[in-house]
mmCIF file of C-alpha atoms in Angstrom:
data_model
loop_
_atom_site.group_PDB
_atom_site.id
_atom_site.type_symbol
_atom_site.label_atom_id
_atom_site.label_comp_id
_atom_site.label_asym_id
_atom_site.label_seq_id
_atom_site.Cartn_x
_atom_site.Cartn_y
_atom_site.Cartn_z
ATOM 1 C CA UNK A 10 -20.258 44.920 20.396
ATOM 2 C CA UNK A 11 -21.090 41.256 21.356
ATOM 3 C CA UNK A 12 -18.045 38.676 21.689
ATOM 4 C CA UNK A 13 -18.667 34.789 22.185
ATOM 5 C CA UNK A 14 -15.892 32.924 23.727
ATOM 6 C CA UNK A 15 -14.972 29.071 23.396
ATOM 7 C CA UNK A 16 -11.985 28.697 24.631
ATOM 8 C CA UNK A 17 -11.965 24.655 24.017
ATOM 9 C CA UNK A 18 -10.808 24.067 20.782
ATOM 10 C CA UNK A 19 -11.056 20.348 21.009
ATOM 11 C CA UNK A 20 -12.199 17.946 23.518
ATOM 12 C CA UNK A 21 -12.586 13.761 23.022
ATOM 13 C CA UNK A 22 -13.929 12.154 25.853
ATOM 14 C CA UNK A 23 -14.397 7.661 25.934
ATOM 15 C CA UNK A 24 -18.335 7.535 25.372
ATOM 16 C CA UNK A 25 -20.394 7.570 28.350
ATOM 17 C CA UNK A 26 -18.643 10.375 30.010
ATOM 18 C CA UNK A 27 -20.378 13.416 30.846
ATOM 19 C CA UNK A 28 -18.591 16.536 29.094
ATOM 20 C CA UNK A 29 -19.629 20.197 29.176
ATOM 21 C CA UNK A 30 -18.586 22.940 26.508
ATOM 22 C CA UNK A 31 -17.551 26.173 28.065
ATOM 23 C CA UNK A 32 -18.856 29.494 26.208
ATOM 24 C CA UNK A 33 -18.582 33.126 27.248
ATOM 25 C CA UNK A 34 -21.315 36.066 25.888
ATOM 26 C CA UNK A 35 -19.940 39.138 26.322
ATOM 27 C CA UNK A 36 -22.569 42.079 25.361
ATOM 28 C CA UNK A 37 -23.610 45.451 26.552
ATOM 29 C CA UNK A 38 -26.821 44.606 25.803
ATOM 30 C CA UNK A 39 -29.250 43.782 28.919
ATOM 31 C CA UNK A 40 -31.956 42.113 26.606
ATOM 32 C CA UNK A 41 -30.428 38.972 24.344
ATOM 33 C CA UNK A 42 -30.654 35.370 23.925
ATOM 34 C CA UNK A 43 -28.282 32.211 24.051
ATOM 35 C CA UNK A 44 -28.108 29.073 21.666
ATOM 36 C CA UNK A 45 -26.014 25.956 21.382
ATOM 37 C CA UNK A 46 -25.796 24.882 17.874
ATOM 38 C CA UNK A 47 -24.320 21.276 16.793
ATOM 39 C CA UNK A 48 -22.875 20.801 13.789
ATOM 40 C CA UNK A 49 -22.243 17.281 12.486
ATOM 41 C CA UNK A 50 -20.039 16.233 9.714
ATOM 42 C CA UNK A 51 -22.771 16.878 7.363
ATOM 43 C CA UNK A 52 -22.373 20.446 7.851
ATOM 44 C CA UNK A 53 -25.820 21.527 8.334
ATOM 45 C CA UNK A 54 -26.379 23.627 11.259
ATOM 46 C CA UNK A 55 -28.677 21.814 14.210
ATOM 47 C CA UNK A 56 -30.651 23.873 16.914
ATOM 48 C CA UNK A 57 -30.395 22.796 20.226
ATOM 49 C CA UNK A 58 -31.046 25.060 23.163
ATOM 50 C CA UNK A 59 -32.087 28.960 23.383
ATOM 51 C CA UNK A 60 -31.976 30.507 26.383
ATOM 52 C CA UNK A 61 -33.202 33.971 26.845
ATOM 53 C CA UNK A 62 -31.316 36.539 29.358
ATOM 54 C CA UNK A 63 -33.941 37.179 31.990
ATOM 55 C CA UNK A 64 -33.807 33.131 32.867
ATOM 56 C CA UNK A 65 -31.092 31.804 34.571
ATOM 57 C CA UNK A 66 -32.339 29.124 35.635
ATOM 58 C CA UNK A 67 -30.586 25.656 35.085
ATOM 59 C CA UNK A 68 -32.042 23.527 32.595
ATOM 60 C CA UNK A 69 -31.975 19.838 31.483
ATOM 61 C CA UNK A 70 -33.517 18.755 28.524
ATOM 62 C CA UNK A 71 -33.101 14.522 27.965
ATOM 63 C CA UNK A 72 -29.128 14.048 27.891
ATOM 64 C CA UNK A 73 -28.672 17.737 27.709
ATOM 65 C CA UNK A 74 -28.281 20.890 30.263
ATOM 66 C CA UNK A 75 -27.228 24.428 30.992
ATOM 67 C CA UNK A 76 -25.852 26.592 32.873
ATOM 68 C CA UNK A 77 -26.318 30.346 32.350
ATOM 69 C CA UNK A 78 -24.692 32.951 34.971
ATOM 70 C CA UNK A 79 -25.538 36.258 34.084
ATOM 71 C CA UNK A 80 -22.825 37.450 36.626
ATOM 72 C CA UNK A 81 -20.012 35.791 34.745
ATOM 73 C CA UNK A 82 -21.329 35.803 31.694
ATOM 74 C CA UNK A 83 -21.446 31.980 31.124
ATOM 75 C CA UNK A 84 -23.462 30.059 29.135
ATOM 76 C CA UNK A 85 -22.258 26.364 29.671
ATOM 77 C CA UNK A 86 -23.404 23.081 27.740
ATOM 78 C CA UNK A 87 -23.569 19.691 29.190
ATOM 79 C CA UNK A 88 -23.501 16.679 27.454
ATOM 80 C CA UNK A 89 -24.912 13.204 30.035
ATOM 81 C CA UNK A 90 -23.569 9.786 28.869
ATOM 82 C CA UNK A 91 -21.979 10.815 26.140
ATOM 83 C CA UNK A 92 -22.703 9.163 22.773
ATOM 84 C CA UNK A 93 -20.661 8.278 19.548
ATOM 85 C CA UNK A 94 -23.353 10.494 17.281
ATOM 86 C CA UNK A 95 -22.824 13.152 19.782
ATOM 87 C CA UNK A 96 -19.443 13.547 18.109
ATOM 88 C CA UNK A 97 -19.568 17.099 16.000
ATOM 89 C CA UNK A 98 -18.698 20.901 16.351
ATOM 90 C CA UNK A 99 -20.527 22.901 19.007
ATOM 91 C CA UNK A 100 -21.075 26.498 18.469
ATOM 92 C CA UNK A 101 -22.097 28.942 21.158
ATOM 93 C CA UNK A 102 -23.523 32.520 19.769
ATOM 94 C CA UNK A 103 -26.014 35.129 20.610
ATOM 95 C CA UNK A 104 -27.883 37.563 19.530
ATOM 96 C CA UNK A 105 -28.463 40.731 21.029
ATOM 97 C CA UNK A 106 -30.588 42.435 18.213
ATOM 98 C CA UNK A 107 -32.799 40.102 16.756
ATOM 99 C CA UNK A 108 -30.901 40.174 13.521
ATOM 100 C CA UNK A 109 -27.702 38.887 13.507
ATOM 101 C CA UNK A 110 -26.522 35.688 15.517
ATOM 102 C CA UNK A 111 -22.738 35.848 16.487
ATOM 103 C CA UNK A 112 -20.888 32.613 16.634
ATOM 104 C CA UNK A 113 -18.022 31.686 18.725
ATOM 105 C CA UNK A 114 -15.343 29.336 16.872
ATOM 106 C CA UNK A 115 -16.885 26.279 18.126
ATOM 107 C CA UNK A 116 -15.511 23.569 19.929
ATOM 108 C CA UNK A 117 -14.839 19.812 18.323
ATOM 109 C CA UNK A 118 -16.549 16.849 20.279
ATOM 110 C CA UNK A 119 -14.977 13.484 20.171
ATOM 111 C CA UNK A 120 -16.384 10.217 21.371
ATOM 112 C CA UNK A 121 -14.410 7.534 21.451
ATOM 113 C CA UNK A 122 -16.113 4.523 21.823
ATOM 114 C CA UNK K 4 -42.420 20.818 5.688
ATOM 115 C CA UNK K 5 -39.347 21.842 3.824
ATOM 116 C CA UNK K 6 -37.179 23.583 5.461
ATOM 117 C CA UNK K 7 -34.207 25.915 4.027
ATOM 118 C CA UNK K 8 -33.432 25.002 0.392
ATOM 119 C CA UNK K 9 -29.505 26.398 -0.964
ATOM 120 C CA UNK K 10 -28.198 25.425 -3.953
ATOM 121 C CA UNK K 11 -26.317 24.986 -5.723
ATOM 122 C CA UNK K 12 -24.715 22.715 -2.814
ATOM 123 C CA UNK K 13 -21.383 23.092 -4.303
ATOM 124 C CA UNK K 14 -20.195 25.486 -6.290
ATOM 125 C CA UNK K 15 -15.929 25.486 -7.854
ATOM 126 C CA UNK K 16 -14.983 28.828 -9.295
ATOM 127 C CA UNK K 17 -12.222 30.072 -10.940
ATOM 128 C CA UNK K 18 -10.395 33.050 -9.469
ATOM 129 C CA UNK K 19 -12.025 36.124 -11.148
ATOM 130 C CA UNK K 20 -15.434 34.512 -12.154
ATOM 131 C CA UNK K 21 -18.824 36.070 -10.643
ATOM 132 C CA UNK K 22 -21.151 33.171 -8.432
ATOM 133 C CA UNK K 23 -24.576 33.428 -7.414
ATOM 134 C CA UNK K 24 -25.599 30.898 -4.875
ATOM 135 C CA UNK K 25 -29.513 30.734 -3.946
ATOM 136 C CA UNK K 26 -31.443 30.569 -0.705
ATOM 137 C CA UNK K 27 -35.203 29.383 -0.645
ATOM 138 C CA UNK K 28 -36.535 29.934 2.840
ATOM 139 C CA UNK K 29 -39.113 27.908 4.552
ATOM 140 C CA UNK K 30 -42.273 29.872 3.640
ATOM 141 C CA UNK K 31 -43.813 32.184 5.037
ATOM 142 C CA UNK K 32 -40.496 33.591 6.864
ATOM 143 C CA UNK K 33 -40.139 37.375 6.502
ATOM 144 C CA UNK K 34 -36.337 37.172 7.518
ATOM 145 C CA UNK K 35 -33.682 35.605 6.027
ATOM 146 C CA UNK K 36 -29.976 35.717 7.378
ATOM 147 C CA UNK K 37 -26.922 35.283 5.331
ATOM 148 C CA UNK K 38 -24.135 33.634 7.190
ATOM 149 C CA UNK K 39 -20.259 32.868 5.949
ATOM 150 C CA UNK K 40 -17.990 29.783 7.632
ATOM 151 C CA UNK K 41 -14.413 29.739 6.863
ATOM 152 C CA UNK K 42 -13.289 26.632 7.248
ATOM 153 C CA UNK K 43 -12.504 26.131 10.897
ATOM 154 C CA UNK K 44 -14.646 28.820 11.956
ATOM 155 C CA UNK K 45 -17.661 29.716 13.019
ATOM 156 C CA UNK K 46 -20.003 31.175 10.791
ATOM 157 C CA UNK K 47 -20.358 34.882 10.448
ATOM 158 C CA UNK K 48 -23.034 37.126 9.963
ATOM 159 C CA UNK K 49 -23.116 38.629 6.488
ATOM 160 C CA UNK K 50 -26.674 40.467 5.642
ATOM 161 C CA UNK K 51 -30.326 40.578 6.653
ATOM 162 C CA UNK K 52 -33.377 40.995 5.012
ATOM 163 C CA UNK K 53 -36.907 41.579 6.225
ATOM 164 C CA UNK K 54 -39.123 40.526 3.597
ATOM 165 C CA UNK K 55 -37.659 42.602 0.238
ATOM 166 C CA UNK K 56 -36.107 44.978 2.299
ATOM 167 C CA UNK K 57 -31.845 44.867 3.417
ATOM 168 C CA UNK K 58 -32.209 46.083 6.980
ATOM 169 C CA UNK K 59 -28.270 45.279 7.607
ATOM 170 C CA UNK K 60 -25.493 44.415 5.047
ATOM 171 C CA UNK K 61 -23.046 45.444 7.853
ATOM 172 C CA UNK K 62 -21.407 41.962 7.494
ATOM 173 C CA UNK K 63 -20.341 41.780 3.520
ATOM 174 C CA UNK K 64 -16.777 41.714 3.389
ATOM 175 C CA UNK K 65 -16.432 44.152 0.212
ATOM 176 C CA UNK K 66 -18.432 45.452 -2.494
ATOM 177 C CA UNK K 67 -17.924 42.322 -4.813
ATOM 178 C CA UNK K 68 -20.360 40.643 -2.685
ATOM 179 C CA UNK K 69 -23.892 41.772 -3.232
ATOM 180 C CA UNK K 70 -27.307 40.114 -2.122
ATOM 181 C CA UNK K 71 -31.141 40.764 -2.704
ATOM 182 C CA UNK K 72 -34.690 39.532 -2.115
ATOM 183 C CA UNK K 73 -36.332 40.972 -5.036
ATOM 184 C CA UNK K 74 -40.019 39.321 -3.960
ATOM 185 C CA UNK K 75 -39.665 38.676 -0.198
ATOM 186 C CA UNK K 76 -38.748 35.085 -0.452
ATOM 187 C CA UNK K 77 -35.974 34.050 -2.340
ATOM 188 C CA UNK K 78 -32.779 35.565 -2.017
ATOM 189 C CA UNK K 79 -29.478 35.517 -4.468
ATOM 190 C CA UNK K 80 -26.115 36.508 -2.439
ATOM 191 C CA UNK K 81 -24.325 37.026 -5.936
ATOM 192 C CA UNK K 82 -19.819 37.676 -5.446
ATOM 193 C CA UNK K 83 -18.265 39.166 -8.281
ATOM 194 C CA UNK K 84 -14.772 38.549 -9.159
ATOM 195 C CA UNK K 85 -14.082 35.547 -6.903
ATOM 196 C CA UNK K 86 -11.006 35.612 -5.226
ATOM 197 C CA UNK K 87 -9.412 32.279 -3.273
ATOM 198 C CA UNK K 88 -10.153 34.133 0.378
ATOM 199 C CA UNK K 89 -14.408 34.123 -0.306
ATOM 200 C CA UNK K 90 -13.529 30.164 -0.487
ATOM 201 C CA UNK K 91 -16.307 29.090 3.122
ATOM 202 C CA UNK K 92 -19.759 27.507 2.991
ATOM 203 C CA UNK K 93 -22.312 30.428 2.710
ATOM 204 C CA UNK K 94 -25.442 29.652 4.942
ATOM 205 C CA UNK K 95 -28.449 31.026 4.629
ATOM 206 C CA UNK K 96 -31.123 31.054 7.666
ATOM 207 C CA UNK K 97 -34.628 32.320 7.425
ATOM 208 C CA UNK K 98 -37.542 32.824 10.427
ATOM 209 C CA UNK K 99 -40.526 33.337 10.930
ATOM 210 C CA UNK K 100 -40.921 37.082 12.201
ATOM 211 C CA UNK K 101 -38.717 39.433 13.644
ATOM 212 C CA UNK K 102 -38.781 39.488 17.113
ATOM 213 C CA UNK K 103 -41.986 41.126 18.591
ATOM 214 C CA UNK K 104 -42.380 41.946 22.470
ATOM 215 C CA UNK K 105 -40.959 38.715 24.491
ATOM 216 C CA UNK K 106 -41.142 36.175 21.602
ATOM 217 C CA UNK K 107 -37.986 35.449 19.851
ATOM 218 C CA UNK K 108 -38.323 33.105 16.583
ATOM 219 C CA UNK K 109 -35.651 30.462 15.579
ATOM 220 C CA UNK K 110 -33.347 31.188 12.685
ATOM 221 C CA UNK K 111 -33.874 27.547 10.642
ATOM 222 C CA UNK K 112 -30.427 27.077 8.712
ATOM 223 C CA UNK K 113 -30.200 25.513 5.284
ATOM 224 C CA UNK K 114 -27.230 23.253 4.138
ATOM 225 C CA UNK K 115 -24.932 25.830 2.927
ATOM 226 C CA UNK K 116 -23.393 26.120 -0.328
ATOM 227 C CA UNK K 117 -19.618 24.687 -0.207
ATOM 228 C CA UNK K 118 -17.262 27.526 -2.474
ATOM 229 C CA UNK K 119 -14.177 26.999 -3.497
ATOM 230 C CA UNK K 120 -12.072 29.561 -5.442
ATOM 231 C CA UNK K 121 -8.945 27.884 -7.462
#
């Protein structure tokens, strides 16, 4: 069984601070990938990041990076200079099989300007 | 391109009626994915098609809720006998192929159809 973790329910933050998003994949699976997904008041689901089990290597992509520890299962989100339009719910999940994405219960972004 | 097409977008039923909400996925994509998000939640795996064929329907909650893929492209997740608790936005995802050696291939979400059950 795969479990994702977010313990932050809600975090606001004055814009321009850096925040990260904490998420924890717990799988038996040795084979699976990572994803951050934002989702704005909208509601539509946006991709952001995947990140694949055999990499743990730290990433940063423009304003965003990660940290993956396979050792502690950790698969944290950091947001640079945060921005007003960064301002949504963040959802950590994985996927172990290829056909199913599990979800953790997300974590609400505020920026305050 | 278009991507994910659901509609209707919302959708008010009364307690007892049958829905069908529809998913057109970008095309081309052999799997579609149907997700449900309580409010507050995240969103939850329902079912799982690969082209025409239901490879996983682990995720529907009961048998009121039934989905298909007649063609191997659009998809109908159809609930009979609504009751106030299948109230979430039902997302639908599709890709391109399932994954194959080292590739994996993004699931592309559509809008979601917003249900509510009075």
């Amino acid at each position: 069984a795969q479990k994702v973790t977010q313990a932050q329910t809600e975090i606001s933050v004055v814009e321009k601070e850096d925040v990260t998003l904490d998420c924890v994949y717990e799988t038996r699976d040795t084979t699976y990938y990572l994803f951050w997904y934002k989702q704005p008041p909208s509601g539509e689901l946006v991709f952001l990041i995947r990140r694949n089990s055999f990499d743990e290597q730290n990433e940063i992509s423009g304003r965003y990076s990660w940290n993956f520890q396979k050792s502690t299962s950790s698969f944290n989100f950091t947001i640079t200079a945060s921005q007003v339009v960064d301002s949504a719910v963040y959802f950590c999940a994985g996927d172990s099989s290829a056909s199913k994405i599990i979800f953790g219960s997300g974590t609400r972004l505020s920026i305050r300007p | 391109g278009a991507g994910v097409s659901q509609s209707p977008r919302y959708k008010v039923a009364k307690r007892g009626q049958d829905v069908a909400l529809r998913c057109d996925p970008i095309s081309g994509h052999v799997s579609l994915f149907w997700y449900q998000q309580a409010l507050g939640q995240g969103p939850e795996f329902l079912t799982y098609f690969q082209n025409e064929a239901q490879l996983d329907k682990s995720g529907l909650p009961s048998d009121r809720f039934f989905a298909e893929r007649p063609e191997g492209s659009v998809s109908t997740l159809k609930i009979q006998r609504t009751q106030q608790e299948d109230s979430a936005v039902y997302l639908c995802a599709s890709s391109l192929d399932p994954l194959t050696g080292s590739s994996y291939n993004e699931q592309f979400f559509g809008p979601g159809t917003r249900l509510t059950v009075l």
